[in-house]
Coordinates of C-alpha atoms and ligand atoms in Angstrom, one line a residue:
Chain A
X307 CA -19.6 18.0 9.9
X308 CA -17.2 16.7 7.3
X309 CA -13.6 17.5 7.8
X310 CA -11.3 17.4 4.7
X311 CA -7.6 17.2 5.5
X312 CA -5.7 19.0 2.8
X313 CA -2.3 17.7 1.5
X314 CA 0.1 20.5 0.4
X315 CA 3.7 21.1 -0.5
X316 CA 4.2 24.1 1.8
X317 CA 3.0 26.7 -0.7
X318 CA 0.2 25.1 -2.6
X319 CA -2.6 22.5 -2.1
X320 CA -1.7 19.3 -3.9
X321 CA -4.0 17.8 -6.6
X322 CA -5.0 15.1 -4.1
X323 CA -6.4 17.8 -1.7
X324 CA -8.7 19.1 -4.4
X325 CA -9.9 15.5 -5.2
X326 CA -10.5 15.0 -1.5
X327 CA -12.6 18.2 -1.4
X328 CA -14.6 16.9 -4.3
X329 CA -15.2 13.6 -2.5
X330 CA -16.3 15.4 0.7
X331 CA -18.8 17.5 -1.4
X332 CA -20.3 14.2 -2.6
X333 CA -21.1 13.4 1.0
X334 CA -22.4 16.9 1.9
X335 CA -25.9 15.5 2.8
X336 CA -24.1 14.3 6.0
X337 CA -23.1 17.7 7.1
X338 CA -21.2 21.0 6.4
X339 CA -17.6 21.0 5.2
X340 CA -14.5 22.2 6.9
X341 CA -10.9 21.9 5.9
X342 CA -7.7 21.4 7.9
X343 CA -4.1 22.1 6.9
X344 CA -1.3 20.7 9.0
X345 CA 2.4 21.7 9.0
X346 CA 4.4 24.9 9.4
X347 CA 4.0 28.4 7.9
X348 CA 0.6 27.6 6.7
X349 CA -0.5 31.1 5.8
X350 CA -0.4 30.7 2.0
X351 CA -2.0 27.2 1.8
X352 CA -4.8 28.3 4.2
X353 CA -5.5 31.3 1.9
X354 CA -5.7 29.0 -1.0
X355 CA -7.9 26.5 0.9
X356 CA -10.5 29.1 1.9
X357 CA -11.4 29.5 -1.8
X358 CA -12.9 26.0 -1.5
X359 CA -14.3 25.6 2.0
X360 CA -16.4 27.6 4.4
X361 CA -14.0 27.0 7.3
X362 CA -10.3 26.2 7.2
X363 CA -8.5 25.2 10.3
X364 CA -4.7 25.5 10.6
X365 CA -2.6 23.3 12.8
X366 CA 1.0 24.6 13.1
X367 CA 2.7 21.5 14.5
X368 CA 6.1 21.5 12.7
X369 CA 7.3 18.8 10.3
X370 CA 5.6 15.5 9.7
X371 CA 5.5 12.6 12.0
X372 CA 2.5 10.3 12.0
X373 CA 1.9 11.0 15.7
X374 CA 1.8 14.8 15.1
X375 CA -0.5 14.6 12.1
X376 CA -2.9 12.3 13.9
X377 CA -3.0 14.6 16.9
X378 CA -3.6 17.7 14.8
X379 CA -6.4 15.9 12.8
X380 CA -8.0 14.8 16.1
X381 CA -7.9 18.3 17.5
X382 CA -9.8 19.5 14.4
X383 CA -12.3 16.6 14.7
X384 CA -13.0 17.6 18.3
X385 CA -13.2 21.3 17.5
X386 CA -15.6 20.8 14.6
X387 CA -17.5 17.8 15.8
X388 CA -16.8 16.1 12.5
X389 CA -18.2 12.6 12.0
X390 CA -16.6 12.1 8.6
X391 CA -12.9 12.7 7.7
X392 CA -11.7 12.7 4.1
X393 CA -8.1 12.6 3.1
X394 CA -6.1 11.9 -0.1
X395 CA -4.6 8.4 0.0
X396 CA -0.8 8.0 0.2
X397 CA 1.5 5.9 2.2
X398 CA 1.9 8.7 4.6
X399 CA -1.8 9.4 5.1
X400 CA -2.6 5.7 5.3
X401 CA -0.2 5.7 8.4
X402 CA -1.7 8.6 10.3
X403 CA -5.3 8.1 9.3
X404 CA -5.2 4.6 10.9
X405 CA -4.1 6.3 14.2
X406 CA -6.9 8.9 13.8
X407 CA -9.6 6.3 13.2
X408 CA -8.6 4.6 16.4
X409 CA -8.7 7.9 18.4
X410 CA -12.2 8.5 17.0
X411 CA -13.2 4.9 17.4
X412 CA -14.2 5.3 13.7
X413 CA -14.4 2.9 10.8
X414 CA -11.6 3.3 8.3
X415 CA -12.3 3.0 4.6
X416 CA -8.9 2.8 3.0
X417 CA -7.8 3.9 -0.5
X418 CA -11.3 4.1 -1.8
X419 CA -12.2 4.5 -5.5
X420 CA -15.5 6.2 -5.0
X421 CA -17.8 7.0 -2.1
X422 CA -21.4 7.9 -1.3
X423 CA -23.9 7.8 1.5
X424 CA -27.3 6.2 2.0
X425 CA -28.2 8.8 4.6
X426 CA -26.8 7.0 7.6
X427 CA -23.8 5.1 6.3
X428 CA -20.8 5.8 4.1
X429 CA -20.5 3.4 1.2
X430 CA -17.3 3.0 -0.7
X431 CA -15.6 0.7 -3.1
X432 CA -11.9 -0.3 -3.1
X433 CA -9.6 -2.9 -4.4
X434 CA -8.4 -5.9 -2.3
X435 CA -6.5 -9.1 -2.8
X436 CA -3.5 -7.4 -4.4
X437 CA -5.7 -5.3 -6.6
X438 CA -7.6 -8.2 -8.1
X439 CA -10.9 -7.9 -6.3
X440 CA -13.2 -4.9 -6.2
X441 CA -15.3 -4.7 -3.0
X442 CA -18.1 -2.5 -1.8
X443 CA -17.9 -1.6 1.9
X444 CA -20.3 0.2 4.2
X445 CA -19.8 1.7 7.6
X446 CA -21.8 3.7 10.1
X447 CA -20.4 7.1 11.3
X448 CA -17.9 8.1 12.5
X449 CA -15.9 7.3 9.4
X450 CA -12.4 8.1 8.2
X451 CA -12.0 7.7 4.5
X452 CA -8.9 7.9 2.3
X453 CA -9.4 8.6 -1.4
X454 CA -7.2 7.0 -4.0
X455 CA -5.5 9.5 -6.2
X456 CA -6.9 10.2 -9.7
X457 CA -10.3 8.7 -9.0
X458 CA -12.3 11.9 -8.7
X459 CA -12.1 15.2 -10.7
X460 CA -10.5 17.9 -8.6
X461 CA -12.9 20.4 -6.9
X462 CA -13.5 23.9 -8.3
X463 CA -13.2 27.0 -6.0
X464 CA -16.5 27.9 -4.2
X465 CA -17.2 30.7 -1.8
X466 CA -14.7 32.3 0.6
X467 CA -14.3 30.8 4.0
X468 CA -12.8 31.8 7.3
X469 CA -9.5 30.7 8.8
X470 CA -9.2 29.5 12.4
X471 CA -5.9 28.4 14.1
X472 CA -6.0 25.4 16.3
X473 CA -3.8 24.6 19.3
X474 CA -2.5 21.1 19.2
X475 CA -0.8 19.4 22.1
X476 CA 2.4 17.7 21.0
X477 CA 2.1 13.9 21.3
X478 CA 4.3 12.1 23.8
X479 CA 6.3 9.2 22.3
X480 CA 7.0 9.8 18.7
X481 CA 9.6 9.3 16.0
X482 CA 12.5 11.7 15.6
X483 CA 13.6 12.2 12.0
X484 CA 17.4 12.1 11.7
X485 CA 17.8 12.3 7.9
X486 CA 15.5 12.4 4.9
X487 CA 16.8 10.9 1.7
X488 CA 14.9 12.5 -1.2
X489 CA 15.0 10.7 -4.5
X490 CA 15.7 13.0 -7.3
X491 CA 12.9 13.0 -9.7
X492 CA 13.1 13.9 -13.3
X493 CA 10.4 14.0 -15.9
X494 CA 6.8 13.0 -15.3
X495 CA 5.8 11.6 -11.9
X496 CA 5.2 7.9 -12.1
X497 CA 1.9 7.9 -10.1
X498 CA 0.4 10.5 -12.4
X499 CA 1.9 9.5 -15.8
X500 CA -0.5 8.6 -18.6
X501 CA 2.2 6.4 -20.2
X502 CA 4.5 4.2 -18.2
X503 CA 7.4 2.3 -19.7
X504 CA 8.7 -0.4 -17.3
X505 CA 11.8 -2.4 -17.6
X506 CA 12.3 -5.8 -16.0
X507 CA 15.1 -8.2 -15.5
X508 CA 14.9 -9.2 -19.2
X509 CA 16.7 -6.0 -20.1
X510 CA 19.8 -7.6 -18.7
X511 CA 21.6 -4.5 -17.4
X512 CA 21.3 -1.0 -16.0
X513 CA 22.8 0.4 -19.2
X514 CA 19.9 -1.1 -21.2
X515 CA 17.6 1.3 -19.4
X516 CA 18.8 4.1 -21.6
X517 CA 16.4 2.7 -24.2
X518 CA 13.6 2.6 -21.7
X519 CA 14.2 6.2 -20.6
X520 CA 14.4 7.3 -24.3
X521 CA 11.1 5.6 -25.1
X522 CA 9.4 7.0 -22.0
X523 CA 10.6 10.5 -22.9
X524 CA 9.5 10.3 -26.5
X525 CA 6.0 9.2 -25.4
X526 CA 5.9 11.8 -22.6
X527 CA 5.7 9.1 -20.0
X528 CA 7.5 7.9 -16.9
X529 CA 10.0 5.0 -16.3
X530 CA 8.9 2.1 -14.1
X531 CA 10.9 -0.9 -12.8
X532 CA 10.2 -4.3 -11.4
X533 CA 11.5 -5.4 -8.0
X534 CA 14.1 -7.7 -9.6
X535 CA 15.6 -4.6 -11.3
X536 CA 15.5 -2.5 -8.1
X537 CA 17.1 -5.4 -6.1
X538 CA 19.8 -5.6 -8.7
X539 CA 20.5 -1.9 -8.2
X540 CA 19.8 -1.0 -11.8
X541 CA 17.0 1.5 -10.9
X542 CA 16.0 3.5 -7.8
X543 CA 13.2 2.0 -5.5
X544 CA 11.0 5.1 -6.3
X545 CA 10.4 3.6 -9.8
X546 CA 9.2 0.2 -8.6
X547 CA 5.7 -0.8 -9.6
X548 CA 3.8 -3.4 -7.6
X549 CA 2.7 -4.7 -4.2
X550 CA 5.6 -3.1 -2.4
X551 CA 6.2 -0.3 -4.8
X552 CA 3.8 2.1 -6.5
X553 CA 0.3 1.5 -8.0
X554 CA -0.2 3.0 -11.4
X555 CA -3.1 3.2 -13.7
X556 CA -1.9 4.9 -16.9
X557 CA -3.6 4.9 -20.3
X558 CA -0.9 2.6 -21.5
X559 CA 1.6 0.5 -19.6
X560 CA 4.5 -0.9 -21.6
X561 CA 6.3 -3.8 -19.9
X562 CA 9.7 -4.7 -21.4
X563 CA 11.3 -7.9 -20.2
X564 CA 8.9 -8.3 -17.3
X565 CA 7.5 -11.7 -16.4
X566 CA 4.3 -10.4 -14.8
X567 CA 4.4 -11.8 -11.3
X568 CA 1.3 -11.3 -9.3
X569 CA 3.1 -8.9 -7.0
X570 CA 4.0 -6.8 -10.0
X571 CA 0.5 -7.0 -11.5
X572 CA -0.8 -5.7 -8.2
X573 CA 0.7 -2.3 -9.2
X574 CA -0.4 -2.1 -12.8
X575 CA -3.3 -4.5 -13.6
X576 CA -5.8 -1.7 -13.8
X577 CA -4.0 0.2 -16.6
X578 CA -6.3 1.0 -19.5
X579 CA -4.0 -0.8 -22.1
X580 CA -1.2 -3.2 -21.3
X581 CA 1.6 -3.9 -23.7
X582 CA 4.4 -6.4 -23.2
X583 CA 7.6 -7.4 -25.0
X584 CA 8.9 -10.7 -23.8
X585 CA 10.9 -13.4 -25.5
X586 CA 8.9 -16.1 -23.7
X587 CA 5.5 -16.5 -25.2
X588 CA 4.4 -18.3 -22.0
X589 CA 5.3 -15.4 -19.7
X590 CA 2.4 -14.7 -17.3
X591 CA 2.3 -11.0 -18.4
X592 CA 0.8 -12.1 -21.8
X593 CA -2.4 -13.2 -19.9
X594 CA -3.1 -9.6 -19.2
X595 CA -1.9 -7.8 -22.2
X596 CA -3.8 -6.1 -25.0
X597 CA -0.9 -6.0 -27.4
X598 CA 2.0 -8.4 -26.9
X599 CA 5.2 -8.7 -28.8
X600 CA 7.0 -12.0 -28.5
X601 CA 10.6 -11.2 -29.2
X602 CA 14.0 -10.1 -27.9
X603 CA 13.7 -6.8 -26.1
X604 CA 17.2 -5.8 -27.3
X605 CA 15.9 -5.9 -30.9
X606 CA 12.4 -4.7 -30.4
X607 CA 13.1 -1.8 -28.0
X608 CA 15.4 0.1 -30.5
X609 CA 12.8 -0.4 -33.2
X610 CA 10.0 0.8 -31.0
X611 CA 12.0 3.9 -30.2
X612 CA 12.6 4.6 -33.9
X613 CA 8.9 4.1 -34.7
X614 CA 7.8 6.3 -31.8
X615 CA 10.1 9.1 -32.8
X616 CA 8.8 9.0 -36.3
X617 CA 5.3 9.2 -35.0
X618 CA 6.0 12.2 -32.8
X619 CA 7.9 14.1 -35.5
Chain B
X81 CA 13.6 -8.6 25.6
X82 CA 10.4 -9.7 23.9
X83 CA 9.6 -9.3 20.3
X84 CA 6.2 -9.8 18.8
X85 CA 5.2 -10.3 15.2
X86 CA 1.5 -10.1 14.2
X87 CA 0.6 -12.1 11.1
X88 CA -2.1 -13.2 8.7
X89 CA -2.8 -16.1 6.5
X90 CA -3.7 -15.2 2.9
X91 CA -4.3 -16.9 -0.4
X92 CA -1.1 -18.0 -2.2
X93 CA -0.1 -15.4 -4.8
X94 CA -0.6 -17.7 -7.7
X95 CA -4.0 -18.8 -6.5
X96 CA -7.0 -18.3 -8.8
X97 CA -9.6 -16.4 -6.8
X98 CA -13.3 -17.2 -7.2
X99 CA -16.4 -15.3 -6.2
X100 CA -19.3 -17.2 -4.7
X101 CA -22.5 -15.4 -3.5
X102 CA -20.8 -12.0 -3.9
X103 CA -17.8 -12.9 -1.7
X104 CA -14.3 -14.2 -2.4
X105 CA -14.4 -18.0 -1.8
X106 CA -11.2 -19.5 -0.4
X107 CA -12.4 -23.1 -0.8
X108 CA -9.6 -25.1 -2.6
X109 CA -7.2 -22.2 -2.5
X110 CA -3.7 -22.7 -1.0
X111 CA -3.3 -20.4 2.0
X112 CA 0.1 -19.2 3.2
X113 CA 1.7 -16.9 5.7
X114 CA 1.4 -13.4 4.2
X115 CA 4.7 -12.5 2.4
X116 CA 5.1 -9.1 4.1
X117 CA 4.3 -10.7 7.5
X118 CA 7.0 -13.3 6.8
X119 CA 9.5 -10.4 6.8
X120 CA 8.1 -9.4 10.2
X121 CA 8.4 -12.9 11.6
X122 CA 12.0 -13.2 10.3
X123 CA 12.9 -9.9 11.9
X124 CA 11.6 -10.8 15.4
X125 CA 13.4 -14.1 15.2
X126 CA 16.6 -12.4 14.2
X127 CA 16.2 -9.8 17.0
X128 CA 15.7 -12.6 19.5
X129 CA 18.8 -14.4 18.2
X130 CA 20.9 -11.2 18.5
X131 CA 19.6 -9.8 21.8
X132 CA 18.2 -12.8 23.6
X133 CA 14.7 -13.1 25.0
X134 CA 11.6 -14.3 23.2
X135 CA 10.1 -14.1 19.8
X136 CA 6.3 -14.4 20.0
X137 CA 3.9 -14.6 17.0
X138 CA 0.3 -13.5 17.2
X139 CA -2.7 -13.4 15.0
X140 CA -6.4 -12.5 15.0
X141 CA -8.4 -14.5 12.6
X142 CA -10.3 -17.7 11.9
X143 CA -9.2 -21.2 13.0
X144 CA -7.3 -21.8 9.8
X145 CA -4.8 -19.1 10.8
X146 CA -3.3 -21.7 13.0
X147 CA -1.4 -23.1 10.0
X148 CA 0.3 -19.8 9.4
X149 CA 1.2 -19.5 13.1
X150 CA 2.7 -23.0 13.0
X151 CA 4.8 -21.9 9.9
X152 CA 6.2 -19.0 12.0
X153 CA 6.9 -21.4 14.9
X154 CA 8.7 -23.7 12.5
X155 CA 10.8 -20.8 11.3
X156 CA 11.9 -20.3 14.9
X157 CA 9.4 -18.3 16.9
X158 CA 9.1 -19.5 20.5
X159 CA 5.4 -19.5 21.0
X160 CA 2.1 -18.3 19.5
X161 CA -1.1 -16.6 20.6
X162 CA -4.2 -16.9 18.4
X163 CA -7.2 -14.7 19.0
X164 CA -9.8 -16.8 17.2
X165 CA -12.5 -14.8 15.4
X166 CA -14.5 -16.0 12.4
X167 CA -15.7 -13.7 9.7
X168 CA -14.5 -10.3 8.5
X169 CA -13.0 -8.0 11.2
X170 CA -11.7 -4.7 10.0
X171 CA -8.1 -3.7 10.9
X172 CA -9.1 -1.0 13.3
X173 CA -11.2 -3.4 15.4
X174 CA -8.5 -6.0 15.1
X175 CA -6.0 -3.5 16.5
X176 CA -8.2 -2.7 19.4
X177 CA -8.5 -6.4 20.4
X178 CA -4.8 -7.3 19.7
X179 CA -3.6 -4.3 21.7
X180 CA -5.1 -5.8 24.9
X181 CA -3.2 -9.0 24.5
X182 CA 0.0 -7.2 23.4
X183 CA -0.2 -4.9 26.5
X184 CA -0.3 -7.9 28.8
X185 CA 2.8 -9.3 27.0
X186 CA 4.7 -6.0 27.5
X187 CA 7.1 -6.5 24.5
X188 CA 10.1 -4.4 23.5
X189 CA 8.5 -4.0 20.0
X190 CA 5.9 -5.3 17.7
X191 CA 6.4 -6.0 14.0
X192 CA 3.7 -6.6 11.3
X193 CA 3.4 -6.5 7.5
X194 CA 3.4 -3.3 5.6
X195 CA 0.3 -4.2 3.6
X196 CA -2.0 -7.2 3.9
X197 CA -2.1 -9.3 0.7
X198 CA -5.8 -10.1 1.2
X199 CA -7.4 -6.9 2.3
X200 CA -4.7 -4.6 0.8
X201 CA -4.8 -2.8 4.1
X202 CA -1.9 -0.8 5.6
X203 CA -3.8 0.1 8.8
X204 CA -3.0 -2.6 11.3
X205 CA 0.5 -1.5 12.3
X206 CA -0.3 2.2 12.9
X207 CA -3.7 1.4 14.5
X208 CA -1.9 -1.0 16.9
X209 CA 0.6 1.8 17.7
X210 CA -2.3 4.1 18.5
X211 CA -4.1 1.6 20.7
X212 CA -0.9 1.0 22.6
X213 CA 0.1 4.7 22.7
X214 CA 3.4 3.9 21.0
X215 CA 5.1 5.5 18.0
X216 CA 5.0 3.8 14.6
X217 CA 7.5 3.3 11.8
X218 CA 5.9 2.0 8.5
X219 CA 7.6 0.4 5.5
X220 CA 10.8 -0.4 7.5
X221 CA 13.8 -1.6 5.5
X222 CA 16.4 -1.5 8.4
X223 CA 16.2 -1.8 12.1
X224 CA 18.9 -1.5 14.8
X225 CA 18.3 -1.6 18.5
X226 CA 20.2 0.9 20.6
X227 CA 19.8 -0.7 24.0
X228 CA 16.4 -1.6 25.3
X229 CA 14.8 1.9 25.1
X230 CA 15.4 3.1 21.6
X231 CA 16.0 2.0 18.0
X232 CA 17.2 3.4 14.8
X233 CA 15.3 2.5 11.6
X234 CA 15.3 3.3 8.0
X235 CA 12.0 3.3 6.2
X236 CA 10.4 4.2 2.8
X237 CA 8.2 7.3 2.3
X238 CA 5.9 8.0 -0.7
X239 CA 9.1 9.4 -2.3
X240 CA 12.5 8.6 -0.9
X241 CA 13.3 7.3 2.5
X242 CA 14.0 8.5 6.1
X243 CA 16.3 7.6 8.9
X244 CA 14.5 7.8 12.3
X245 CA 15.2 7.3 15.9
X246 CA 12.3 5.9 17.8
X247 CA 11.7 5.3 21.5
X248 CA 10.7 1.8 22.5
X249 CA 8.3 0.1 22.8
X250 CA 7.2 0.9 19.2
X251 CA 5.4 -0.7 16.3
X252 CA 7.1 -1.3 13.0
X253 CA 5.7 -2.5 9.6
X254 CA 7.8 -4.4 7.1
X255 CA 9.0 -3.5 3.6
X256 CA 11.0 -5.4 1.1
X257 CA 14.8 -5.3 1.7
X258 CA 14.3 -5.8 5.5
X259 CA 15.6 -9.3 5.4
X260 CA 15.6 -12.6 3.6
X261 CA 13.1 -14.9 5.4
X262 CA 14.5 -18.4 6.2
X263 CA 12.6 -21.5 5.2
X264 CA 11.2 -23.8 8.0
X265 CA 13.5 -26.8 8.3
X266 CA 12.2 -30.3 8.9
X267 CA 13.5 -30.4 12.5
X268 CA 12.0 -26.9 12.9
X269 CA 8.6 -28.2 11.7
X270 CA 8.8 -31.1 14.2
X271 CA 9.7 -28.8 17.0
X272 CA 6.9 -26.4 16.1
X273 CA 4.3 -29.1 16.8
X274 CA 5.3 -29.0 20.5
X275 CA 5.6 -25.3 20.9
X276 CA 2.9 -23.4 22.9
X277 CA 0.0 -22.1 20.8
X278 CA -2.5 -20.4 23.0
X279 CA -6.0 -19.9 21.7
X280 CA -8.3 -17.2 22.9
X281 CA -11.8 -17.2 21.5
X282 CA -13.1 -13.8 20.6
X283 CA -16.3 -12.3 19.4
X284 CA -15.8 -9.1 17.6
X285 CA -18.1 -6.7 16.0
X286 CA -16.6 -5.3 12.8
X287 CA -16.9 -1.6 12.2
X288 CA -16.9 -2.2 8.4
X289 CA -19.3 -4.4 6.5
X290 CA -18.2 -5.9 3.2
X291 CA -21.3 -5.8 1.0
X292 CA -20.0 -7.4 -2.1
X293 CA -16.8 -8.6 -3.7
X294 CA -16.4 -8.9 -7.5
X295 CA -13.6 -9.7 -9.8
X296 CA -13.7 -7.1 -12.6
X297 CA -11.0 -8.1 -14.9
X298 CA -10.7 -5.8 -17.8
X299 CA -11.3 -7.7 -21.0
X300 CA -7.9 -7.7 -22.6
X301 CA -7.4 -7.8 -26.4
X302 CA -4.7 -10.4 -26.1
X303 CA -3.4 -9.6 -29.6
X304 CA 0.0 -11.2 -30.1
X305 CA 2.6 -10.0 -32.6
X306 CA 5.5 -12.2 -33.5
X307 CA 8.6 -10.1 -33.2
X308 CA 11.2 -12.9 -33.4
X309 CA 11.8 -12.8 -37.2
X310 CA 11.2 -9.2 -38.0
X311 CA 11.4 -7.0 -34.9
X312 CA 11.3 -3.8 -36.8
X313 CA 8.0 -4.7 -38.5
X314 CA 6.6 -5.8 -35.1
X315 CA 7.6 -2.6 -33.5
X316 CA 6.0 -0.5 -36.3
X317 CA 2.8 -2.5 -36.0
X318 CA 2.7 -2.0 -32.2
X319 CA 3.2 1.7 -32.4
X320 CA 0.6 1.9 -35.1
X321 CA -1.9 0.0 -33.0
X322 CA -1.3 2.1 -30.0
X323 CA -1.7 5.3 -32.0
X324 CA -4.6 4.4 -34.4
X325 CA -6.6 1.7 -32.6
X326 CA -6.1 2.3 -28.9
X327 CA -5.4 6.0 -29.4
X328 CA -3.2 6.2 -26.3
X329 CA 0.0 7.6 -27.8
Ligands
LIG159 C1 6.0 -9.9 -0.7 C2 6.5 -9.6 -2.1 C3 6.3 -8.4 -2.7 C4 6.8 -8.1 -4.0 N1 6.5 -6.9 -4.5 C5 6.9 -6.7 -5.8 C6 6.6 -5.4 -6.4 O1 6.1 -4.5 -5.8 N2 7.0 -5.2 -7.7 C7 7.6 -6.2 -8.5 O2 7.9 -6.0 -9.7 N3 7.8 -7.4 -7.9 C8 7.5 -7.7 -6.6 N4 7.8 -8.9 -6.1 C9 8.7 -9.8 -6.8 C10 7.9 -10.6 -7.9 O3 7.5 -11.8 -7.3 C11 8.9 -10.9 -9.1 O4 10.0 -11.6 -8.6 C12 9.4 -9.7 -9.9 O5 8.3 -8.9 -10.3 C13 10.1 -10.3 -11.1 O6 10.7 -9.2 -11.9 P1 11.0 -9.3 -13.4 O7 9.7 -9.6 -14.2 O8 11.8 -8.1 -13.8 O9 12.0 -10.6 -13.5 P2 11.8 -12.0 -14.0 O10 10.6 -12.7 -13.3 O11 13.1 -12.7 -13.9 O12 11.3 -11.9 -15.5 C14 12.2 -11.5 -16.5 C15 11.4 -11.7 -17.9 O13 12.2 -11.2 -18.9 C16 12.1 -12.1 -20.0 N5 13.3 -11.9 -20.8 C17 14.5 -12.3 -20.5 N6 15.4 -11.9 -21.5 C18 14.7 -11.3 -22.4 C19 15.0 -10.7 -23.7 N7 16.2 -10.6 -24.1 N8 14.0 -10.1 -24.4 C20 12.7 -10.1 -23.9 N9 12.3 -10.7 -22.7 C21 13.3 -11.3 -22.0 C22 11.9 -13.4 -19.4 O14 11.2 -14.3 -20.3 C23 11.1 -13.1 -18.2 O15 9.7 -13.3 -18.4 C24 7.4 -9.1 -4.7 C25 7.6 -10.4 -4.2 C26 7.2 -10.6 -2.9 C27 7.4 -12.0 -2.3
LIG160 N1 -10.8 -7.6 1.7 C1 -11.8 -8.0 2.5 N2 -12.6 -7.2 3.1 C2 -13.6 -7.6 3.7 N3 -14.0 -8.8 3.9 C3 -13.2 -9.8 3.3 C4 -12.1 -9.4 2.6 N4 -11.6 -10.5 2.2 C5 -12.3 -11.5 2.6 N5 -13.4 -11.1 3.3 C6 -14.5 -11.9 3.8 O1 -14.4 -12.2 5.1 C7 -15.2 -13.3 5.4 C8 -14.4 -14.2 6.3 O2 -13.3 -14.7 5.6 P1 -12.2 -15.6 6.4 O3 -11.6 -14.7 7.4 O4 -11.2 -15.9 5.3 O5 -12.9 -16.8 6.9 C9 -15.5 -14.0 4.0 O6 -16.8 -13.7 3.7 C10 -14.5 -13.2 3.1 O7 -15.1 -13.1 1.8

């Protein structure tokens, strides 16, 4: 049995959930599929999920803690006898799936780009060494696998499954959430944007990001930031790209006043096209750019904005 | 109280990686204490300085990891435990073995890096927590002890952040903003040579096999436009290239 654990926002399945189902279907020679939704008031998402899977388990456990999610997932594994678990990769899921893998004494294949089976093992590829190396991994069952977002086309509906509620024992020691600080998001989500315009310390001030926002908006993209910029308090952490921020893979990544430190590259080096504007022709970012402009960002950015506006008119 | 940091030794960020026989070869590469683990080490040293007790550093890895443990001792950790295992050991198996040793130490808390700079894995912290039966807080940016039995922490989520209270013992993983790691001083380095570094040989079966590693760098066009004299012309050319040649805008 292959168990897909379905990420949702309380009313709908997230895109990652449909990608995870697609990944699970690719492994269907290893067994039948079942889904699991975890959270509270799961009626609507379970109804949606049954359009994709022959069995959908629900685990009403309350709000998220890694301990609860791992306990719920493990209850579904025991109930279904699943030997393979597939989940969309996120910081949150990479926390609780590690707990789950240990409960199952399973191999964990983290943040995989693709996956398949040779009949007895699960094979997968993923990035390592700060996104610089691509590696192929293999593991015998049981296996817990997380699927990197935007690596697989989302699954289409198929059949009409049954819904079954699970009882899950509350775990003992766990975190208690005192306060959640949501970052207000406007415009396109950074992780899913096809165009990302990132500003670095070279912009010189928080105010200069007005130009970055304007360019991102004209191109229908999202704003990114380097750590130097986030540390300076010019932009929120949620926009940071890199090792300790988000990983993005847009069609075009435009880096303005960014030096291109390895830790920054770790979050963007797989972008299809990379563009940089930097006044220093020796800046490391130019080693990985397709189109580089050597110049002052305060002069080039307004001109870029004008040219982009003209193009989009 | 006792505070444990679990660390790794990884290639220096600027190191040029090479592939030999389908595997990353670390020959000739400068190896350092993982930057995210450095935050974890700094944090346990600060906790010990503030609350008393002991700061212990621990690692599971090949002989060469001793250098990274010595760096942590030079920063101010009191002693080190090195589970010596050659070859690749996946983080879940690592957690199972480290947990045994950690349980014997009975610490107040364990800290490790949020993501490993070599394997890009985020699993070690939460897997350790599971093996120990403790709660876990990942991507921690602030930590404050409330006596010996609980702590308050702030940590990053996929979007936004969260303030949590957590019963101790617990496992935490680091995130930028947690602290500013100190540099080892010369007297610190001298003292570190005399500090206890206990080695425990281990033979571990990895649950995951690495079949092949490659460096698939995208061929970049490396087209450079001079924007210093006529920024407007440069900008126009760039937008045209993105639209007509790359077709991405
Ligand atoms: C463990 C660890 C994790 C990290 N994680 C991340 C991460 O996730 N993301 C991240 O971004 N960083 C990360 N860093 C930090 C990283 O090493 C760099 O310090 C950071 O990326 C630098 O940001 P920057 O390029 O904006 O600034 P700088 O390195 O200061 O570069 C500014 C650039 O702007 C150029 N410039 C200046 N003025 C102008 C002008 N008028 N016109 C045009 N160009 C100009 C300069 O030539 C320079 O190249 C991490 C570091 C560590 C140790
Ligand atoms: N990300 C990784 N995943 C799996 N194996 C790795 C990874 N990085 C390095 N290795 C391999 O693990 C083996 C032992 O490396 P070391 O622990 O550095 O002695 C070598 O063959 C490395 O190539």
